XYZ file of C-alpha atoms in Angstrom:
326
model
C 0.000 0.000 0.000
C 0.997 3.659 -0.336
C 2.617 5.246 2.678
C -0.309 6.246 4.912
C -0.706 9.866 5.963
C -2.774 9.184 9.084
C -2.536 6.093 11.307
C -4.599 5.078 14.345
C -2.892 2.776 16.873
C -5.220 0.918 19.254
C -4.493 -0.511 22.699
C -7.219 -0.110 25.326
C -5.530 -1.670 28.393
C -3.686 -2.409 30.630
C -0.909 -0.176 31.994
C 1.934 -2.604 31.304
C 0.667 -3.556 27.855
C 0.194 0.073 26.839
C 3.656 1.194 27.950
C 5.135 -1.461 25.650
C 3.320 0.069 22.661
C 5.391 3.273 22.929
C 8.274 1.984 20.750
C 5.732 1.310 17.971
C 4.466 4.903 18.080
C 8.026 6.285 18.232
C 9.268 4.151 15.340
C 6.235 5.006 13.214
C 6.698 8.744 13.713
C 10.479 8.781 13.313
C 10.509 6.525 10.260
C 7.342 7.941 8.641
C 7.860 11.607 9.645
C 5.149 12.989 7.354
C 2.507 10.689 8.811
C 0.115 11.644 11.616
C 0.187 9.086 14.435
C -2.911 8.861 16.638
C -3.496 6.551 19.621
C -6.694 5.418 21.334
C -6.990 3.875 24.788
C -9.323 3.815 27.799
C -9.632 7.155 29.636
C -7.963 5.659 32.704
C -4.739 5.028 30.806
C -4.434 8.252 28.833
C -1.681 9.507 31.176
C 0.772 7.106 29.511
C 0.560 9.052 26.242
C -0.626 12.532 27.190
C 2.921 13.996 27.087
C 4.316 11.773 24.332
C 6.003 13.955 21.660
C 5.673 11.319 18.921
C 1.883 11.390 19.046
C -0.204 13.716 16.892
C -3.408 13.203 18.874
C -4.616 11.071 21.773
C -8.164 9.650 21.698
C -10.094 7.851 24.437
C -12.651 5.076 24.250
C -16.211 6.334 24.729
C -18.801 4.556 26.931
C -20.705 3.629 23.760
C -18.625 1.843 21.139
C -20.808 3.373 18.425
C -19.645 6.852 19.512
C -16.018 5.746 19.306
C -16.601 4.358 15.818
C -18.244 7.644 14.789
C -15.224 9.607 16.035
C -12.802 7.311 14.198
C -14.726 7.641 10.947
C -14.666 11.427 11.270
C -10.852 11.444 11.430
C -10.450 9.814 7.977
C -7.616 7.512 8.941
C -5.716 5.606 6.253
C -4.758 2.667 8.455
C -5.474 1.028 11.815
C -2.712 -0.695 13.782
C -4.594 -2.951 16.213
C -2.330 -3.870 19.135
C -5.173 -5.201 21.267
C -6.968 -7.715 19.050
C -10.212 -8.257 20.936
C -13.920 -8.170 20.124
C -14.194 -4.385 20.346
C -11.253 -3.747 18.044
C -12.638 -6.298 15.588
C -15.973 -4.451 15.559
C -14.174 -1.133 15.052
C -12.230 -2.480 12.075
C -15.339 -3.983 10.494
C -17.484 -0.897 11.099
C -14.941 1.566 9.709
C -13.845 -0.653 6.808
C -10.299 0.679 7.120
C -7.181 -1.270 6.144
C -5.596 -2.725 9.268
C -2.714 -4.726 10.672
C -3.364 -6.727 13.835
C -1.163 -8.026 16.643
C -1.217 -11.826 16.895
C -1.874 -12.889 20.482
C -0.699 -16.515 20.321
C -3.616 -17.582 22.510
C -3.157 -21.361 22.029
C 0.451 -21.450 23.296
C -0.476 -19.383 26.331
C -3.439 -21.648 27.082
C -1.182 -24.699 26.884
C 1.325 -23.039 29.212
C -1.369 -22.278 31.781
C -3.259 -25.559 31.483
C -0.430 -28.050 31.087
C 2.680 -25.943 31.916
C 3.982 -26.547 28.375
C 6.186 -23.463 28.455
C 8.375 -24.673 25.588
C 5.727 -23.492 23.120
C 5.764 -19.910 24.407
C 7.515 -17.414 22.167
C 10.652 -15.902 23.717
C 10.078 -12.674 21.803
C 9.413 -9.602 23.859
C 5.953 -8.052 23.566
C 7.531 -4.943 21.985
C 9.023 -7.046 19.176
C 5.699 -8.801 18.607
C 3.907 -5.449 18.465
C 6.448 -4.129 15.959
C 5.668 -7.004 13.577
C 2.353 -5.264 12.867
C 4.152 -2.315 11.217
C 6.944 -4.246 9.496
C 5.043 -4.151 6.164
C 5.420 -0.363 6.218
C 9.201 -0.723 6.302
C 9.278 0.306 9.973
C 12.054 -1.334 11.983
C 12.855 -1.638 15.664
C 15.167 1.215 16.693
C 16.305 -0.859 19.711
C 15.647 1.963 22.139
C 13.808 1.627 25.492
C 10.139 2.271 26.079
C 8.959 5.874 26.525
C 7.343 7.682 29.408
C 7.287 11.460 29.733
C 6.665 12.877 33.208
C 4.080 15.657 33.022
C 6.019 18.385 34.870
C 9.391 19.304 36.386
C 9.063 17.972 39.929
C 11.677 18.319 42.649
C 12.642 15.475 44.980
C 12.250 17.796 47.954
C 8.522 17.982 47.111
C 8.108 14.321 48.070
C 11.080 13.018 50.050
C 12.902 14.050 53.236
C 16.529 15.146 52.893
C 17.706 11.714 54.096
C 16.206 10.080 51.004
C 17.032 12.610 48.285
C 20.595 11.637 47.362
C 20.719 7.911 46.663
C 17.669 5.768 47.331
C 16.093 2.468 46.292
C 12.531 2.614 44.943
C 10.493 -0.404 46.076
C 7.188 -0.806 44.203
C 5.157 -2.867 46.679
C 1.795 -2.642 44.916
C 0.245 -4.883 42.264
C -3.346 -5.385 41.172
C -3.619 -9.033 42.247
C -2.549 -10.881 45.396
C -0.485 -13.546 43.589
C 1.759 -10.820 42.134
C 2.656 -9.304 45.520
C 5.409 -10.430 47.859
C 4.169 -10.977 51.445
C 5.054 -8.265 53.955
C 7.539 -10.419 55.866
C 9.569 -11.066 52.698
C 9.540 -7.350 51.811
C 10.760 -6.611 55.346
C 13.583 -9.165 54.926
C 14.734 -7.394 51.766
C 14.498 -3.935 53.315
C 16.513 -5.021 56.366
C 19.324 -6.224 54.121
C 19.548 -3.141 51.897
C 22.191 -0.617 52.951
C 20.542 2.433 51.332
C 17.447 4.545 52.075
C 14.278 2.957 50.662
C 11.193 4.659 49.238
C 7.995 2.572 49.149
C 5.727 3.181 46.154
C 2.150 2.068 45.642
C -1.477 3.089 45.895
C -3.981 3.220 48.734
C -4.523 -0.534 48.354
C -1.099 -1.207 49.906
C -1.077 1.695 52.377
C -1.630 -0.681 55.311
C 1.177 -2.941 54.058
C 3.510 0.047 53.818
C 2.720 1.065 57.411
C 3.592 -2.438 58.660
C 6.847 -2.444 56.682
C 7.894 1.010 57.913
C 7.140 0.113 61.529
C 9.346 -2.979 61.211
C 12.276 -1.159 59.553
C 12.227 2.400 60.880
C 13.488 5.607 59.337
C 15.469 3.881 56.568
C 12.091 3.397 54.868
C 10.020 6.332 53.628
C 6.411 5.597 52.669
C 4.771 7.391 49.725
C 1.970 4.850 49.187
C -1.366 6.547 48.612
C 0.301 9.977 48.843
C 1.858 10.455 45.404
C -0.138 10.059 42.195
C 1.127 7.804 39.421
C 2.982 10.529 37.522
C 4.764 11.579 40.718
C 5.596 7.953 41.506
C 7.093 7.577 38.022
C 9.195 10.678 38.698
C 10.502 9.091 41.913
C 11.316 5.867 40.053
C 13.193 7.882 37.421
C 15.427 9.371 40.129
C 16.059 6.127 42.028
C 19.467 4.482 42.247
C 17.870 1.057 41.746
C 14.316 -0.279 41.575
C 12.587 -3.341 43.038
C 9.102 -4.280 41.897
C 6.607 -6.965 40.990
C 4.670 -7.666 37.777
C 2.866 -4.339 37.742
C 2.638 -1.255 35.558
C 4.916 1.043 37.568
C 7.666 -1.586 37.553
C 7.443 -1.880 33.763
C 7.332 1.910 33.327
C 10.609 2.158 35.276
C 12.324 0.553 32.282
C 11.917 3.858 30.413
C 14.608 5.372 32.654
C 17.202 2.561 32.527
C 17.322 2.145 36.288
C 18.843 -1.188 37.443
C 15.748 -3.299 38.091
C 15.059 -6.354 40.261
C 11.654 -7.732 39.262
C 10.081 -10.399 41.479
C 7.538 -12.753 39.912
C 4.959 -14.962 41.623
C 1.976 -16.576 39.909
C 2.732 -14.895 36.586
C 5.896 -15.302 34.537
C 7.690 -12.894 32.177
C 7.995 -15.571 29.491
C 4.226 -16.124 29.357
C 3.565 -12.419 28.952
C 6.680 -11.591 26.925
C 7.502 -8.698 29.258
C 10.940 -9.349 30.684
C 12.874 -6.080 31.219
C 13.283 -4.365 27.849
C 16.447 -2.591 26.667
C 17.809 -1.763 30.112
C 21.466 -2.161 31.004
C 21.113 -4.066 34.287
C 18.270 -6.263 35.485
C 17.475 -9.257 37.671
C 14.430 -11.509 37.300
C 13.547 -13.470 40.443
C 11.036 -16.329 40.396
C 10.704 -19.817 41.845
C 10.935 -22.825 39.512
C 7.711 -24.600 40.475
C 5.515 -27.030 38.565
C 2.452 -24.888 39.342
C 3.862 -21.723 37.725
C 2.424 -19.892 35.938
C -0.995 -20.286 37.537
C -2.544 -17.384 35.661
C -1.935 -14.869 32.926
C -2.749 -11.706 34.852
C -2.748 -12.735 38.535
C -5.311 -14.091 41.009
C -6.809 -13.024 44.349
C -5.428 -16.112 46.090
C -3.103 -19.038 45.424
C -5.138 -21.790 43.676
C -3.299 -24.472 45.678
C -3.279 -22.582 48.969
C 0.482 -22.688 49.626
C 1.697 -19.586 47.726
C 5.183 -21.063 47.451
C 5.975 -18.944 44.390
C 6.320 -15.909 46.665
C 6.850 -17.416 50.108
C 9.906 -19.348 48.865
C 11.609 -16.367 47.208
C 15.286 -16.134 48.154
C 15.469 -12.548 49.375
C 19.293 -12.642 49.566
C 19.428 -12.633 45.750
C 17.522 -9.360 45.646
C 19.529 -7.804 48.486
C 22.839 -8.720 46.852
C 21.732 -7.204 43.536
C 20.723 -3.930 45.179
C 23.827 -3.693 47.370
C 26.290 -4.576 44.617
């Protein structure tokens, strides 16, 4: 086809999946400079792209899909790049009749991995590389740069942290949407006790109680920002950290945009299943137990299906401590 002049990229959710679409938008704009690049997502995730310089316009999904389709038709796009590939995006493509290229989800291999633990069939390609296959036909290539996140304003560390934590600190992302992605408090406390630097806890109101328990056990070495800073401010703190510790959650993945040394701890989910091991960062550590029951889910569960939660309870915290202290 002719080089399109106006492209719509679609990914509705979730935080981690959307952040890994940013190299696609960047490569499209840099390699097709005369083309408008638009992106559509759910309103709750628009912050990921609202300051992105490679984007011509950011759209959000309307409550009624028919209204979204009407808006898309009005823009007169030449091409849709569908990085979500679900029922709604299929309806959008059919209703608009626009040429499209769609991300292949590899659902069968993932089902086999979850059902029978046949991990050998899972692609080792990172999600970014799989997304970029959708634009290969346009001559767009991977620029091998990290993901993008642009903090909305020029914050100052003194706005959020005491003087004791402003010079060289470890950011510990203790939140995650689902229980099976989160390390138990006692294991987090073990790690914090072993770290020889100030620690800043990051997370939402859902882990505020956890953060209080951890701080009480450790003392002033730990500073708690959970439920105090918004996401953009938390990303700013991650960008200024010496090193980062986190679980399989959006803020941990966003930290990769700043090339901070990252220790990611995995429980019921695995990076291979999702294709989201740390991307294009210079130093990283992936920690996860080799158990026959892993992975137990694709996105995380509210409790361990077998009741023992060994994937997190058996984590060797010394590995994490040594990585941070090295």
